[in-house]
């Protein structure tokens, strides 16, 4: 099944905490369950979080048993606030919730059952748009990939992180579909292991040659001349191109620059936060220390150890060679070129 599927008021998600050893589907029929699935990373990846959140608002709207429009909107806003409180960094979450809520507000004069139908159609459209965006990112990004390239990626910016195809992995998939002989190196991506659990699984399913490495091996392979370019996804991009992505992305970008390797960010325009000037304004989620002290429930560090666990870091724009979007490739100077994409 796809990463997510909405049918008859129920949201089905592939449980990404269980992959690759177990392929479990969870069925969620309340918005509180959907908020919890985002928080606990049953679903993860900026675009997938966004579309999940959009369906969460639809589920919330369906559950509100009130005939006054004013009260309906009070309850709907409560659901929006809960869903927005789940994870702070990926702007797609806020973008998606606001888009669905604003659609409802715009149609406020209509009967409630009609408003619900309108916002369900909007969420479905967002799902479809996400797939189209990823295909477009793949098409543009493919132009940067040459025959026999080895591409390093970090975290999972694949079909699992989106509604299908992926962003960074979308570029890789499109190059593979175009018949190019390419190889992928995937960082395991400590502490949550999105690389070893999800990225390599996805690529193996598609028969795309992939090699798993530990995060601290990336510099070695770059220096050895084995990596031709790096492609990563993004959770939030500021107006000047500074990019928040999975923790460890910044280190990979610095290593890429040191070794004269192009470093590309692949993301839809909806990942650009046009309201912030630079990366300092991006909130960084700090997650539970267990993710660092334990692997699959097994303790690997002493009891009582102090831990820091930021889930994302910000890569300054000077390390980014280009941003591959669904509307085209954006090159530096980003502070001049990114604002041109605001509609
Ligand atoms: O914590 P996660 O797994 O949600 O983080 C995911 C990433 O950092 C991805 O690279 C990003 O969301 C882009 S996914 C297309």
Coordinates of C-alpha atoms and ligand atoms in Angstrom, one line a residue, residues 41 43-47 49 87 90 154-158 161-162 166-168 192 194 232-235 245-247 266 285 287 311-312, ligand 1:
X41 CA 6.6 9.2 13.8
X43 CA 4.2 8.8 9.6
X44 CA 7.2 11.1 9.0
X45 CA 8.8 13.2 6.4
X46 CA 7.7 16.8 5.7
X47 CA 5.3 16.3 2.8
X49 CA 3.2 14.9 7.6
X87 CA 6.2 18.6 15.4
X90 CA 8.6 20.8 9.0
X154 CA 20.8 11.4 4.2
X155 CA 17.7 10.4 6.1
X156 CA 14.6 9.3 4.1
X157 CA 13.2 11.7 1.5
X158 CA 11.5 9.0 -0.4
X161 CA 8.2 10.6 3.4
X162 CA 5.8 11.8 0.8
X166 CA 9.8 11.1 -3.0
X167 CA 11.9 14.3 -3.3
X168 CA 15.6 13.4 -3.0
X192 CA 16.3 7.3 14.3
X194 CA 15.6 6.5 8.7
X232 CA 18.8 15.5 0.5
X233 CA 15.3 16.5 1.3
X234 CA 14.2 19.5 3.5
X235 CA 11.8 20.3 6.3
X245 CA 16.7 18.9 7.4
X246 CA 17.5 15.8 9.4
X247 CA 20.2 16.1 12.0
X266 CA 15.2 18.5 -3.3
X285 CA 12.6 19.9 17.5
X287 CA 13.2 14.6 20.8
X311 CA 16.1 16.0 15.3
X312 CA 17.1 18.6 12.7
Ligands
LIG1 O1 12.2 13.3 11.5 P1 11.7 12.9 10.1 O2 12.0 11.5 9.7 O3 10.3 13.4 9.8 O4 12.7 13.8 9.2 C1 12.6 13.7 7.8 C2 13.5 14.5 7.0 O5 14.4 15.2 7.6 C3 13.4 14.5 5.5 O6 14.6 14.7 4.9 C4 12.5 15.7 5.1 O7 11.3 15.7 5.9 C5 12.2 15.7 3.7 S1 11.1 14.3 3.3 C6 10.7 14.4 1.6

